[in-house]
PDB file of C-alpha atoms in Angstrom:
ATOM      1  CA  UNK A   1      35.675  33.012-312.493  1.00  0.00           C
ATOM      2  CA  UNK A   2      35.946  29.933-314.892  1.00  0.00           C
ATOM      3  CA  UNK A   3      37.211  26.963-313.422  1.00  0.00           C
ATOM      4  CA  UNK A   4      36.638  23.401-314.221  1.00  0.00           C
ATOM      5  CA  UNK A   5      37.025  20.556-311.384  1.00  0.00           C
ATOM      6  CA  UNK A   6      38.830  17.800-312.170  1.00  0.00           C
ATOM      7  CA  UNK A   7      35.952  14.206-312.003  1.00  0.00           C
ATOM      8  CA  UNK A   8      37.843  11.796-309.343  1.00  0.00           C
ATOM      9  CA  UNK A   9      40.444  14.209-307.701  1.00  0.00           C
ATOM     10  CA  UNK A  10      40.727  15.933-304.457  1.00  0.00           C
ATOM     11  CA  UNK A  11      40.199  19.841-305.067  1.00  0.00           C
ATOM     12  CA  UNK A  12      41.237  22.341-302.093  1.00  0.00           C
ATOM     13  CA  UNK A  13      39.548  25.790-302.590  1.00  0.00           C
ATOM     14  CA  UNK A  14      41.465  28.768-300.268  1.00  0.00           C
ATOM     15  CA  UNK A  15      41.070  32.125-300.020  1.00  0.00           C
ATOM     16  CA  UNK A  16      41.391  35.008-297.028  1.00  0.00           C
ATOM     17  CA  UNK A  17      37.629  36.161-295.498  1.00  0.00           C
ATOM     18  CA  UNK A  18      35.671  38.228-298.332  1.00  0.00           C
ATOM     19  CA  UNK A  19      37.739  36.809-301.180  1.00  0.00           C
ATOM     20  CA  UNK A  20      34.379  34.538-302.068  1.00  0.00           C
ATOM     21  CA  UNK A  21      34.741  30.891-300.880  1.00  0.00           C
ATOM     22  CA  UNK A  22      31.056  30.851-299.569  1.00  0.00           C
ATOM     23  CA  UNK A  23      29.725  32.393-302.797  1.00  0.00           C
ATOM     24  CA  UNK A  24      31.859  30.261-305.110  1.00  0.00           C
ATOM     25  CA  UNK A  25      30.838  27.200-303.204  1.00  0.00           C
ATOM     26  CA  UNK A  26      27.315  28.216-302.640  1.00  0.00           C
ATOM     27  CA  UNK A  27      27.652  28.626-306.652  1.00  0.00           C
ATOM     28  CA  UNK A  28      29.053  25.613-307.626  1.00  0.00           C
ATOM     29  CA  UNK A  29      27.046  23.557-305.952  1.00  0.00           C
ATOM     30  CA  UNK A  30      23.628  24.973-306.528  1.00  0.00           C
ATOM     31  CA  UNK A  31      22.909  26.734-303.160  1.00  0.00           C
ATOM     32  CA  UNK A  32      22.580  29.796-304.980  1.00  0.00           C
ATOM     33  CA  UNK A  33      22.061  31.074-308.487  1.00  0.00           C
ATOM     34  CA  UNK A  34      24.834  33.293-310.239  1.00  0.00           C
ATOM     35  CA  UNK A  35      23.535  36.220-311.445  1.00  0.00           C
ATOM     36  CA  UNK A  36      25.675  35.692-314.898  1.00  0.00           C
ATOM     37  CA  UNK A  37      27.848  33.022-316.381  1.00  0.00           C
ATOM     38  CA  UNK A  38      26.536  28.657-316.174  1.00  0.00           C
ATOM     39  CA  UNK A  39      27.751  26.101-313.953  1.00  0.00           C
ATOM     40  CA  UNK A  40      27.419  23.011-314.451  1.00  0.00           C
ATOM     41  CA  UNK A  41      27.424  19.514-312.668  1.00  0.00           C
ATOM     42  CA  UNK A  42      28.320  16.352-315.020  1.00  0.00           C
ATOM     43  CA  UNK A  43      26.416  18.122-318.419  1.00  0.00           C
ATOM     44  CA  UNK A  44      23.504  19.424-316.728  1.00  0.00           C
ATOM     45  CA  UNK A  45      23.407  23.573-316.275  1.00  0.00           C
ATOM     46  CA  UNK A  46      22.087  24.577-313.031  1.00  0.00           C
ATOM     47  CA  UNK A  47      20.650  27.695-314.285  1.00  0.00           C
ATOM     48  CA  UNK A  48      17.664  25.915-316.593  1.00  0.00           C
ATOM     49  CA  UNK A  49      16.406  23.950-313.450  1.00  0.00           C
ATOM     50  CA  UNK A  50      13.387  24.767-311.500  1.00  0.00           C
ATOM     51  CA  UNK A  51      13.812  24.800-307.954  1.00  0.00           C
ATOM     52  CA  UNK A  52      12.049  21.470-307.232  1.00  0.00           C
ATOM     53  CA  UNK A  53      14.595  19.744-310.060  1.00  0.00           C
ATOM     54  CA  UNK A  54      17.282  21.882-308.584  1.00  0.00           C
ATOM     55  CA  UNK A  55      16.464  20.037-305.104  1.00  0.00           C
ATOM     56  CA  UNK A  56      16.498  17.168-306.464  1.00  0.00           C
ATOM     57  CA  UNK A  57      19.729  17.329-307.752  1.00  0.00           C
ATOM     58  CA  UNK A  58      21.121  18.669-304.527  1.00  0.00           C
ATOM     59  CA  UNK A  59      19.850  15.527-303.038  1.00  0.00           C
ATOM     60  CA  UNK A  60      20.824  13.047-305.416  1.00  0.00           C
ATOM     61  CA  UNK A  61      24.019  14.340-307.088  1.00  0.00           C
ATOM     62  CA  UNK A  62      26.284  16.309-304.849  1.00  0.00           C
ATOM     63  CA  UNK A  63      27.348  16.030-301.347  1.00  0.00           C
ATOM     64  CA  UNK A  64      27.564  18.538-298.638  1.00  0.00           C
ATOM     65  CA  UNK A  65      29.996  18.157-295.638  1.00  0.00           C
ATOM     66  CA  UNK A  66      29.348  21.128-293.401  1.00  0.00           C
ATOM     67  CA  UNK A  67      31.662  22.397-290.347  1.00  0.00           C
ATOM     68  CA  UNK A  68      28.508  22.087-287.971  1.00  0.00           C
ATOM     69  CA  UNK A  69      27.944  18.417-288.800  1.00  0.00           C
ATOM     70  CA  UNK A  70      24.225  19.300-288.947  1.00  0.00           C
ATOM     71  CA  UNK A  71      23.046  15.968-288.094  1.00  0.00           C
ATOM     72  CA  UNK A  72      19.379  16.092-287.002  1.00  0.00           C
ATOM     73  CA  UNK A  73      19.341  15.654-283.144  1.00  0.00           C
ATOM     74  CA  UNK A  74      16.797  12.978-283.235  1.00  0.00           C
ATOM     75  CA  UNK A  75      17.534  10.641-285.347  1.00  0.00           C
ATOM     76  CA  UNK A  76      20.356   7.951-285.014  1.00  0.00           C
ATOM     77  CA  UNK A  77      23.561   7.602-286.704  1.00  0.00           C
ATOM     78  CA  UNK A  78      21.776   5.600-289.298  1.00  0.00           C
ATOM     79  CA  UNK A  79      19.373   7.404-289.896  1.00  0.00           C
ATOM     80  CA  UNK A  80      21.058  10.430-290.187  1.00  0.00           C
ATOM     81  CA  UNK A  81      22.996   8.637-293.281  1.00  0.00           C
ATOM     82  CA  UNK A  82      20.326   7.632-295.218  1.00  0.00           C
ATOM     83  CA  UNK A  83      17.705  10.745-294.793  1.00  0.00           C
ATOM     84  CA  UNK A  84      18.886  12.142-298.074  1.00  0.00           C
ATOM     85  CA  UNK A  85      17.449   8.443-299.663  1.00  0.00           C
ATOM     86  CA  UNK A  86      14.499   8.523-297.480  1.00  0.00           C
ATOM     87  CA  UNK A  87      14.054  12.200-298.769  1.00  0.00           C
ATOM     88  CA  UNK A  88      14.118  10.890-302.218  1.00  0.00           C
ATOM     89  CA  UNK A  89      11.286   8.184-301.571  1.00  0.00           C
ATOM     90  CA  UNK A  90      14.184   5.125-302.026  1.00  0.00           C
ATOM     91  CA  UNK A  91      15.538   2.837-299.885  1.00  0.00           C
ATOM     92  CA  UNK A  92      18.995   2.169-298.839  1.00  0.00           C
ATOM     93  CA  UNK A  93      21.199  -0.320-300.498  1.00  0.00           C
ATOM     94  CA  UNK A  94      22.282  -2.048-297.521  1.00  0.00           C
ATOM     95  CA  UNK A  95      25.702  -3.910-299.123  1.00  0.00           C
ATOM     96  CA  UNK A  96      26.425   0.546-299.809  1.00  0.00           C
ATOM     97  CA  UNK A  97      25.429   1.623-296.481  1.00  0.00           C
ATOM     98  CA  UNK A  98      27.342  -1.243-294.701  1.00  0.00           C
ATOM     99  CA  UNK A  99      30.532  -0.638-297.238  1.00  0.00           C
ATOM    100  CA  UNK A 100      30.316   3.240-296.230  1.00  0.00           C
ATOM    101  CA  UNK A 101      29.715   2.786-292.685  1.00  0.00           C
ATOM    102  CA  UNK A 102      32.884   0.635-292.436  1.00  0.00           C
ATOM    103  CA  UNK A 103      34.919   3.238-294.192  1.00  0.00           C
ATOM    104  CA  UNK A 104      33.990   5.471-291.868  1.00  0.00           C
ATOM    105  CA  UNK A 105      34.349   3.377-288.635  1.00  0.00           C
ATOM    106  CA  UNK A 106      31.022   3.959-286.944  1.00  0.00           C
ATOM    107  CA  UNK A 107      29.800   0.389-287.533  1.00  0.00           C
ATOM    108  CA  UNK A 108      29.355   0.397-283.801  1.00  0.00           C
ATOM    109  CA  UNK A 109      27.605   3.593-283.481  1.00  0.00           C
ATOM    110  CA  UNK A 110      24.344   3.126-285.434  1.00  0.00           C
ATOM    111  CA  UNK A 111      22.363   3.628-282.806  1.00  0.00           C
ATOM    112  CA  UNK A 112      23.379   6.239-280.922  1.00  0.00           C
ATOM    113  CA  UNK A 113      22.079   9.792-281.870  1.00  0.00           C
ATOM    114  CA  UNK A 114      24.717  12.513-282.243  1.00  0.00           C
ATOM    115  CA  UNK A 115      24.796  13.762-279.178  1.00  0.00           C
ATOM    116  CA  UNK A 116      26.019  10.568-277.482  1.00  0.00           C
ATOM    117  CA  UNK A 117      29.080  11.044-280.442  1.00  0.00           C
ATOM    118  CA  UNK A 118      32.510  12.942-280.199  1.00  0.00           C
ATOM    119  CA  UNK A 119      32.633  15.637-282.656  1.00  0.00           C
ATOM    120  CA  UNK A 120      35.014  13.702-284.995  1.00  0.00           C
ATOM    121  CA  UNK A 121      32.929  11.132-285.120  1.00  0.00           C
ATOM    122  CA  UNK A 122      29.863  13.266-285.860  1.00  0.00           C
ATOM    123  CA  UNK A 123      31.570  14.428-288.500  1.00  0.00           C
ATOM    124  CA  UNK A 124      32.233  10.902-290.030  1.00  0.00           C
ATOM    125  CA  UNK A 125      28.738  10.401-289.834  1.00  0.00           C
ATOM    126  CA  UNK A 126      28.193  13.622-291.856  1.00  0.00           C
ATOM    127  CA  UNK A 127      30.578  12.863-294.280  1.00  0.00           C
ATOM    128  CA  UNK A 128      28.857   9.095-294.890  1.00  0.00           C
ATOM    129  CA  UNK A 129      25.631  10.622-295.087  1.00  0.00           C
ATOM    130  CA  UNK A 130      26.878  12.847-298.144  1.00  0.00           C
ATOM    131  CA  UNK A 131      28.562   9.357-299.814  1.00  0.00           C
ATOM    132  CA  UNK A 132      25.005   7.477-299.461  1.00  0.00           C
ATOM    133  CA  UNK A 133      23.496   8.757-302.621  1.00  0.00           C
ATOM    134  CA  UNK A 134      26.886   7.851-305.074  1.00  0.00           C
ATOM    135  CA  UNK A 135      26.681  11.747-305.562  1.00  0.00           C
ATOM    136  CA  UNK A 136      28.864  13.082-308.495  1.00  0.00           C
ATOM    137  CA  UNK A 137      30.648  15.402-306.344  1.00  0.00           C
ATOM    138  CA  UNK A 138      31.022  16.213-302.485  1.00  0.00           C
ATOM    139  CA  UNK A 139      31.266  19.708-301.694  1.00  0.00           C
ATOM    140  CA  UNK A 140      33.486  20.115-298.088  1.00  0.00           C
ATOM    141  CA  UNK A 141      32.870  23.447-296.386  1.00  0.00           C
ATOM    142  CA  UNK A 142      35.656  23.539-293.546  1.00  0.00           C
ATOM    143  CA  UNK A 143      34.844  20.319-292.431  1.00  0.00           C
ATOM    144  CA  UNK A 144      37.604  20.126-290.103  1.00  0.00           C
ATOM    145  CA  UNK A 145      37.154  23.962-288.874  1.00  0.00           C
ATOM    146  CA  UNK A 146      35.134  22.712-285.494  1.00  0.00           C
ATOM    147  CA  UNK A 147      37.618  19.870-284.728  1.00  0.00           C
ATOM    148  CA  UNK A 148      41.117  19.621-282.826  1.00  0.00           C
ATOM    149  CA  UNK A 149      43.976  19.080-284.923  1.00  0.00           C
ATOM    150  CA  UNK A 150      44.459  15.015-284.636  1.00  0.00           C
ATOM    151  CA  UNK A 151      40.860  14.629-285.207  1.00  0.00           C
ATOM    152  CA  UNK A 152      40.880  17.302-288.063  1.00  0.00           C
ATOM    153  CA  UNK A 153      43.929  14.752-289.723  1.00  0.00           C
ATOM    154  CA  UNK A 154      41.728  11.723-289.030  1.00  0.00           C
ATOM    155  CA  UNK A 155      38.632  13.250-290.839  1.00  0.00           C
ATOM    156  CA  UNK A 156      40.734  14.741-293.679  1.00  0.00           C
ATOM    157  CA  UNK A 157      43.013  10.963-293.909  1.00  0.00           C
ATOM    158  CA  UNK A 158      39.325   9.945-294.513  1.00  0.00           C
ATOM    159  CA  UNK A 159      38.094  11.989-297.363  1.00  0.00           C
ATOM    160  CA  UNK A 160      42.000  11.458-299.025  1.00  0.00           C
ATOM    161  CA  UNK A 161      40.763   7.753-299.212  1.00  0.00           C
ATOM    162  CA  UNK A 162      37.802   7.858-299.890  1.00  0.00           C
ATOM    163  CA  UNK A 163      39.096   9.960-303.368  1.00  0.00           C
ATOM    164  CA  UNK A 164      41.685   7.161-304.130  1.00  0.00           C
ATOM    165  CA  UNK A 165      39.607   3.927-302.967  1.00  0.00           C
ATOM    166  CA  UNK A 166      36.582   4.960-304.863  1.00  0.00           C
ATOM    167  CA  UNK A 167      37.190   7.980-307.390  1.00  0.00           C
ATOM    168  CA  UNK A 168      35.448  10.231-305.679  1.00  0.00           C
ATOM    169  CA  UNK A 169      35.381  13.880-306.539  1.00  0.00           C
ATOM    170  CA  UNK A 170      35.881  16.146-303.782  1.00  0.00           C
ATOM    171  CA  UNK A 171      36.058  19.853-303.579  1.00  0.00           C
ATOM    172  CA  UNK A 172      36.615  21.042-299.863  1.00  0.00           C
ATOM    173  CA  UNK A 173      37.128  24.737-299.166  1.00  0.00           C
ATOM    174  CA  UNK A 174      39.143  25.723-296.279  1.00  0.00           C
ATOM    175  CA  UNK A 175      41.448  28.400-294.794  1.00  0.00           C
ATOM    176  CA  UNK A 176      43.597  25.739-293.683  1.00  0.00           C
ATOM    177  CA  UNK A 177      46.768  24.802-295.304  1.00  0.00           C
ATOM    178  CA  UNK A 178      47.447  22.010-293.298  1.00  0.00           C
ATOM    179  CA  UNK A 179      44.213  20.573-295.061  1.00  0.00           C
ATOM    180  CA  UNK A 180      44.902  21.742-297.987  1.00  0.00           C
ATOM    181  CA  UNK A 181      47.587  19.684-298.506  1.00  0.00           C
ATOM    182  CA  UNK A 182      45.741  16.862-298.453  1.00  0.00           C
ATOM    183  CA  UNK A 183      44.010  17.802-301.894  1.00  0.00           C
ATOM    184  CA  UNK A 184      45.689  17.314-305.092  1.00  0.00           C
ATOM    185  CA  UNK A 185      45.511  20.610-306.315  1.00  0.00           C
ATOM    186  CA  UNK A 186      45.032  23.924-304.594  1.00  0.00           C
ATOM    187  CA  UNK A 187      42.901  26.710-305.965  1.00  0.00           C
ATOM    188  CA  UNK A 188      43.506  30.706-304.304  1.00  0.00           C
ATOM    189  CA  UNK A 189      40.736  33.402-304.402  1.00  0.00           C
ATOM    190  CA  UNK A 190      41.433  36.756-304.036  1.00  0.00           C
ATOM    191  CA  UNK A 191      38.935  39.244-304.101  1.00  0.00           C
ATOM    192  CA  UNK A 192      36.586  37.314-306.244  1.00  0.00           C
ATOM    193  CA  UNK A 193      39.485  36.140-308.328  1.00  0.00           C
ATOM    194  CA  UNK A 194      41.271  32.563-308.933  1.00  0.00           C
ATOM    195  CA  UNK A 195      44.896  33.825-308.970  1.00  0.00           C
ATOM    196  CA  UNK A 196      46.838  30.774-308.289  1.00  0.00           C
ATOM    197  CA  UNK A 197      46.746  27.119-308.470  1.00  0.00           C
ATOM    198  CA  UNK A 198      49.071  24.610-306.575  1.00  0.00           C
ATOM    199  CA  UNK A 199      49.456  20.958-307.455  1.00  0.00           C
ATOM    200  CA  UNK A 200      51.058  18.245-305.631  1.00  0.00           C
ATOM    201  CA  UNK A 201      50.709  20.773-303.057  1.00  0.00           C
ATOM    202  CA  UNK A 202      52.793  20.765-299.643  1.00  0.00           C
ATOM    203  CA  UNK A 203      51.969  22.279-296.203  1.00  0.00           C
ATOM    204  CA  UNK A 204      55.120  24.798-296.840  1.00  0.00           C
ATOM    205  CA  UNK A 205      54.334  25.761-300.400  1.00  0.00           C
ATOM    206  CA  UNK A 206      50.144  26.469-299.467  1.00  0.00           C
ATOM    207  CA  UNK A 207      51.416  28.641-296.633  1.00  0.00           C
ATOM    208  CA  UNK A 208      54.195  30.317-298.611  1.00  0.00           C
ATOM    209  CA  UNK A 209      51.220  31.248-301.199  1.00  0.00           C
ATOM    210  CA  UNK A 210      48.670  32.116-298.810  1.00  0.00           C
ATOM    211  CA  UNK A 211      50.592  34.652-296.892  1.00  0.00           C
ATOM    212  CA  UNK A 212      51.044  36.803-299.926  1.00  0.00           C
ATOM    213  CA  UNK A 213      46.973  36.879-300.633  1.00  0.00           C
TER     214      UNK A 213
END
């Protein structure tokens, strides 16, 4: 696989079970370690860090939304944000965290702890915890799989704006081409493979492609 993700745009990875989302993902964004070939974040290769500098970037350069939220029980919403800054020995910018936790719409819900949260907004919580750090890329692994479907369109309406308001880049993998759509471009795996790409991509063209994988 060679692929390069465009910085600032909205990048939809699909693929049927076994075709290697998880491993590509896991991959990209330094989870695990390829056993040939680079990858690379910004111009750093992942494959001449340590683990301890390998952490670090985890924590300070990419984002991870995750389809269990994995918020930690308990902490509050706030809290749960800014861990990854409190991991890194800083402290939060608190014009950033307001900005993100308006973008997000939990300024009311600071202190409550996940639990007293619906699951969308759980997930908004997630997803402004992996803005907090300014993070080169967010990596989005079915964010929207644990969700009903007008939530799942209010979570991915949110990570479509927060690409165009702010440049983010975004690469969320899914098996979903109603989410998919939302992403500029589409990317297909197939048995290990990238055999297709989609931009501009529609609901009807994602699912015309991804019923012949």
């Amino acid at each position: 696989v060679t692929w390069a993700f465009p910085r600032g745009a909205f990048t939809a990875v699909m693929g049927p079970s076994g075709s290697g989302k998880s491993t590509f993902l896991h991959c990209a964004s330094g989870l695990d370690r390829p056993t040939s070939g680079t990858v690379r974040i910004g111009g750093t290769d992942l494959g001449g860090l340590n683990e301890t500098r390998l952490t670090r970037l985890r924590r300070e350069r990419v984002g991870f939304v995750f389809q269990a939220f994995n918020l930690i029980p308990s902490m509050d919403v706030e809290q749960n944000i800014t861990l990854p800054l409190h991991l890194g020995g800083a402290e939060p910018d608190r014009a950033r965290l307001e900005d993100i936790v308006r973008r997000v719409g939990l300024q009311d819900r600071l202190r409550h702890r996940p639990a007293e949260l619906s699951g969308g907004q759980q997930q908004r919580a997630a997803i402004a915890r992996a803005l907090i750090t300014r993070p080169e890329v967010v990596f989005a692994d079915e964010p929207t799989g644990a969700l009903d479907p007008r939530t799942a369109r209010d979570v991915l309406r949110l990570l479509r704006e927060t690409v165009d308001a702010t440049g983010q880049t975004l690469v969320l993998v899914t098996h979903d081409p109603m989410a998919a759509a939302w992403a500029d471009s589409v990317v297909f795996l197939s048995r290990g493979r990238i055999v297709d790409q989609l931009t501009s991509p529609t609901i009807a063209a994602v699912m015309s492609r991804w019923e012949t994988l």
